[in-house]
Short mmCIF file of C-alpha atoms in Angstrom, two decimals:
data_model
loop_
_atom_site.label_atom_id
_atom_site.label_comp_id
_atom_site.label_asym_id
_atom_site.label_seq_id
_atom_site.Cartn_x
_atom_site.Cartn_y
_atom_site.Cartn_z
CA MET A 1 106.61 108.84 74.81
CA SER A 2 107.23 105.13 76.09
CA THR A 3 105.06 103.94 79.08
CA GLY A 4 108.54 103.91 81.18
CA ASP A 5 109.14 107.31 80.10
CA GLU A 6 105.85 108.36 81.16
CA LYS A 7 105.67 106.60 84.47
CA ALA A 8 109.32 108.28 84.95
CA ALA A 9 107.98 111.82 84.44
CA LEU A 10 104.62 111.06 86.87
CA ARG A 11 107.19 110.03 89.57
CA ARG A 12 109.12 113.38 89.53
CA GLU A 13 105.59 115.21 89.44
CA LEU A 14 104.50 113.51 92.33
CA LYS A 15 107.79 113.66 94.27
CA THR A 16 107.39 117.33 94.04
CA LEU A 17 103.74 117.29 95.14
CA ARG A 18 104.74 115.31 98.17
CA GLU A 19 107.58 117.77 99.16
CA GLU A 20 104.91 120.49 98.85
CA ALA A 21 102.57 118.78 101.17
CA HIS A 22 105.47 117.71 103.59
CA ALA A 23 106.68 121.43 103.75
CA ARG A 24 102.71 122.62 104.53
CA ASP A 25 102.80 120.07 107.24
CA PRO A 26 105.89 118.51 108.58
CA ASP A 27 103.97 117.25 111.69
CA ALA A 28 101.31 115.08 109.55
CA GLY A 29 103.05 112.05 111.07
CA GLU A 30 101.80 112.83 114.41
CA THR A 31 98.42 113.75 113.22
CA LEU A 32 98.32 110.39 111.07
CA ALA A 33 99.45 108.26 114.33
CA SER A 34 96.56 109.74 116.28
CA LYS A 35 94.11 108.93 113.15
CA PHE A 36 94.86 105.34 112.82
CA PRO A 37 92.26 102.86 113.56
CA LEU A 38 93.66 100.48 116.14
CA LYS A 39 91.02 97.81 114.93
CA LEU A 40 93.42 97.15 112.05
CA LEU A 41 96.28 96.42 114.62
CA GLU A 42 93.49 93.90 116.65
CA ARG A 43 92.27 92.43 113.24
CA TYR A 44 95.71 92.05 111.32
CA GLY A 45 98.55 92.31 114.27
CA PRO A 46 100.57 91.55 116.11
CA VAL A 47 103.61 91.84 113.62
CA VAL A 48 103.39 95.14 111.92
CA ALA A 49 106.17 96.10 109.21
CA GLY A 50 107.05 99.90 109.35
CA TYR A 51 109.50 101.83 107.52
CA LEU A 52 112.15 104.60 108.42
CA PRO A 53 111.20 107.60 106.43
CA ILE A 54 113.49 109.12 103.43
CA GLU A 55 113.15 112.51 101.88
CA SER A 56 109.56 113.89 102.24
CA GLU A 57 107.91 110.47 103.21
CA ILE A 58 105.49 111.24 105.76
CA ASP A 59 106.87 110.01 108.74
CA PRO A 60 105.53 106.63 110.61
CA LEU A 61 107.63 106.62 113.58
CA PRO A 62 105.03 108.01 115.91
CA LEU A 63 102.47 105.74 114.59
CA MET A 64 105.03 102.75 115.06
CA GLU A 65 105.58 104.08 118.32
CA ARG A 66 101.93 104.11 119.26
CA LEU A 67 101.26 100.29 117.76
CA GLU A 68 104.31 99.11 119.81
CA GLY A 69 102.67 100.76 123.03
CA GLU A 70 99.64 98.46 122.13
CA GLY A 71 101.62 95.54 121.73
CA ALA A 72 102.60 95.20 118.19
CA LYS A 73 105.76 93.45 117.21
CA LEU A 74 107.65 95.83 114.93
CA ALA A 75 109.94 95.15 111.83
CA LEU A 76 111.55 96.86 109.27
CA PRO A 77 112.71 96.02 105.56
CA ARG A 78 116.05 95.04 104.77
CA LEU A 79 117.28 94.93 101.15
CA GLU A 80 119.64 91.84 100.84
CA ALA A 81 122.42 91.35 98.79
CA ASP A 82 120.52 89.45 95.92
CA GLY A 83 118.16 92.17 95.65
CA SER A 84 115.34 90.62 97.32
CA MET A 85 113.58 92.66 100.27
CA THR A 86 112.71 90.83 103.73
CA PHE A 87 111.28 91.99 107.14
CA ARG A 88 113.43 91.92 110.11
CA ALA A 89 112.49 92.31 113.58
CA TRP A 90 112.90 95.82 114.94
CA SER A 91 112.87 97.58 118.42
CA GLN A 92 113.83 101.38 118.68
CA GLU A 93 116.88 100.42 120.55
CA ALA A 94 118.21 97.91 117.94
CA ASP A 95 121.21 98.86 115.95
CA LEU A 96 120.82 99.69 112.38
CA GLU A 97 123.28 99.67 109.08
CA ASP A 98 123.18 101.80 106.03
CA GLY A 99 121.61 99.85 102.88
CA PRO A 100 121.03 100.84 99.50
CA MET A 101 118.97 103.88 98.12
CA GLY A 102 119.92 105.93 101.08
CA LEU A 103 118.05 103.40 103.40
CA ARG A 104 118.79 102.67 107.04
CA GLN A 105 118.10 98.92 107.78
CA PRO A 106 118.35 96.25 110.11
CA LEU A 107 121.33 94.24 110.49
CA GLU A 108 121.63 90.78 108.90
CA SER A 109 121.77 89.11 112.22
CA ALA A 110 118.17 90.93 112.72
CA ASP A 111 115.48 87.83 112.97
CA THR A 112 113.65 87.30 109.80
CA VAL A 113 109.56 88.14 110.23
CA TYR A 114 106.43 87.45 108.32
CA PRO A 115 104.39 90.53 109.13
CA THR A 116 100.63 90.47 109.12
CA LEU A 117 100.27 94.12 108.54
CA VAL A 118 102.60 96.32 106.34
CA LEU A 119 102.55 100.06 106.47
CA MET A 120 104.07 100.87 103.00
CA PRO A 121 105.62 104.41 101.93
CA LEU A 122 104.53 105.65 98.55
CA LEU A 123 104.59 108.58 95.91
CA ALA A 124 100.88 108.30 95.21
CA PHE A 125 97.76 105.92 95.65
CA ASP A 126 94.13 106.00 94.27
CA GLY A 127 90.71 104.83 95.64
CA MET A 128 91.22 101.50 93.96
CA GLY A 129 94.26 100.50 95.74
CA VAL A 130 96.71 101.09 93.25
CA ARG A 131 100.10 102.35 94.73
CA LEU A 132 102.79 104.12 92.84
CA GLY A 133 106.25 103.66 94.42
CA TYR A 134 109.75 104.21 93.09
CA GLY A 135 109.74 101.59 90.36
CA LYS A 136 112.09 98.97 91.97
CA GLY A 137 109.28 96.74 92.99
CA HIS A 138 110.31 95.65 96.00
CA TYR A 139 107.16 95.85 98.12
CA ASP A 140 105.17 94.62 95.08
CA ARG A 141 107.52 91.34 94.89
CA THR A 142 107.58 90.78 99.03
CA LEU A 143 103.69 91.68 99.18
CA SER A 144 102.89 89.08 96.54
CA GLY A 145 104.98 86.38 98.45
CA LEU A 146 103.36 87.40 101.82
CA ARG A 147 99.98 86.94 100.20
CA GLU A 148 100.58 83.62 98.62
CA ASN A 149 101.60 82.22 102.03
CA GLY A 150 99.55 83.48 104.28
CA ARG A 151 97.07 86.49 105.77
CA VAL A 152 98.60 90.21 105.36
CA PHE A 153 97.12 93.70 105.15
CA ALA A 154 98.67 96.21 102.93
CA CYS A 155 98.27 99.63 104.34
CA GLY A 156 99.54 102.63 102.43
CA LEU A 157 100.85 105.79 104.74
CA GLY A 158 100.75 109.24 103.10
CA PHE A 159 99.44 112.67 102.89
CA HIS A 160 95.89 113.18 101.71
CA ALA A 161 97.68 115.35 98.66
CA GLN A 162 98.94 112.03 97.41
CA MET A 163 95.28 110.22 96.91
CA LEU A 164 94.57 110.75 93.03
CA ASP A 165 91.33 110.00 91.22
CA GLU A 166 93.31 107.12 89.23
CA LEU A 167 97.02 105.79 88.56
CA PRO A 168 98.00 103.61 85.86
CA ALA A 169 98.37 99.90 86.98
CA GLU A 170 100.46 96.94 85.98
CA PRO A 171 99.47 93.02 86.29
CA HIS A 172 102.52 92.55 88.92
CA ASP A 173 101.19 95.66 90.98
CA GLN A 174 100.02 94.65 94.46
CA PRO A 175 96.84 96.37 95.84
CA LEU A 176 96.89 98.47 98.88
CA ASP A 177 93.73 97.21 100.91
CA TRP A 178 93.84 100.46 103.21
CA ALA A 179 95.45 103.99 103.48
CA VAL A 180 95.99 106.27 106.33
CA THR A 181 96.81 110.10 105.94
CA GLU A 182 96.62 113.09 108.11
CA ARG A 183 93.06 113.46 107.71
CA GLY A 184 91.91 110.01 108.41
CA SER A 185 91.32 106.41 106.61
CA VAL A 186 90.79 105.35 103.40
CA PRO A 187 88.99 102.03 103.55
CA ILE A 188 90.14 100.86 99.93
CA PHE A 189 89.39 97.40 99.80
CA MET A 190 85.68 98.47 100.97
CA MET A 191 85.58 100.85 98.15
CA ARG A 192 86.82 98.11 95.57
CA THR A 193 84.23 96.01 96.61
CA PHE A 194 81.71 98.35 96.49
CA LYS A 195 82.48 99.10 92.88
CA GLY A 196 82.46 95.10 91.97
CA ASP A 197 86.38 94.81 91.00
CA GLY A 198 87.95 93.30 94.22
CA GLY A 199 90.79 92.33 92.50
CA PRO A 200 93.58 89.86 94.48
CA ASN A 201 91.45 90.67 97.56
CA GLU A 202 87.74 91.08 96.46
CA ASN A 203 86.78 88.58 99.58
CA GLY A 204 88.17 91.05 102.15
CA PRO A 205 92.07 91.65 102.74
CA SER A 206 94.01 88.15 102.09
CA ALA A 207 90.37 86.37 102.56
CA ALA A 208 91.18 87.39 106.34
#
């Protein structure tokens, strides 16, 4: 079996795992929002990119509402016609349109922004910050560009059941700096530094 086939099989398995976690605790997004450390907004805000949940992704909307109440300026991803992903300013009153892959996304007329705190959906993650997404690479490419041009903090959101011991990493993968689940925080960049393998952010998140 090729690496691509192995990853596809792993994604199917992890999607089922996430569906089971969601079925067990459909209100986990509310719990996660209450456990999210506001120090991350204070340190890495104010522009926060979230996402609208699809399928069994943990719901980030309670957290986004909480952060907006604390002064965050929210953004959502938009998949562009050329295949790139941008972040566009968003508030709960803003109009959305249908995008690729079943996404609801901001209109093309919405302002492009450059978030300093990015909340990311995932299929799984590990303690070193490896994130397994959907295989399209949108977040990896976009995070890479943000990190080259400034200060950004990548925070994965998921169910505790989605944290695995180890995931396969590829050179282009952009590591998470932190993760939050319904059980609380996983301070990934600290764990990575402790193990002496800081990766791209070994001096802290994007040299922040």
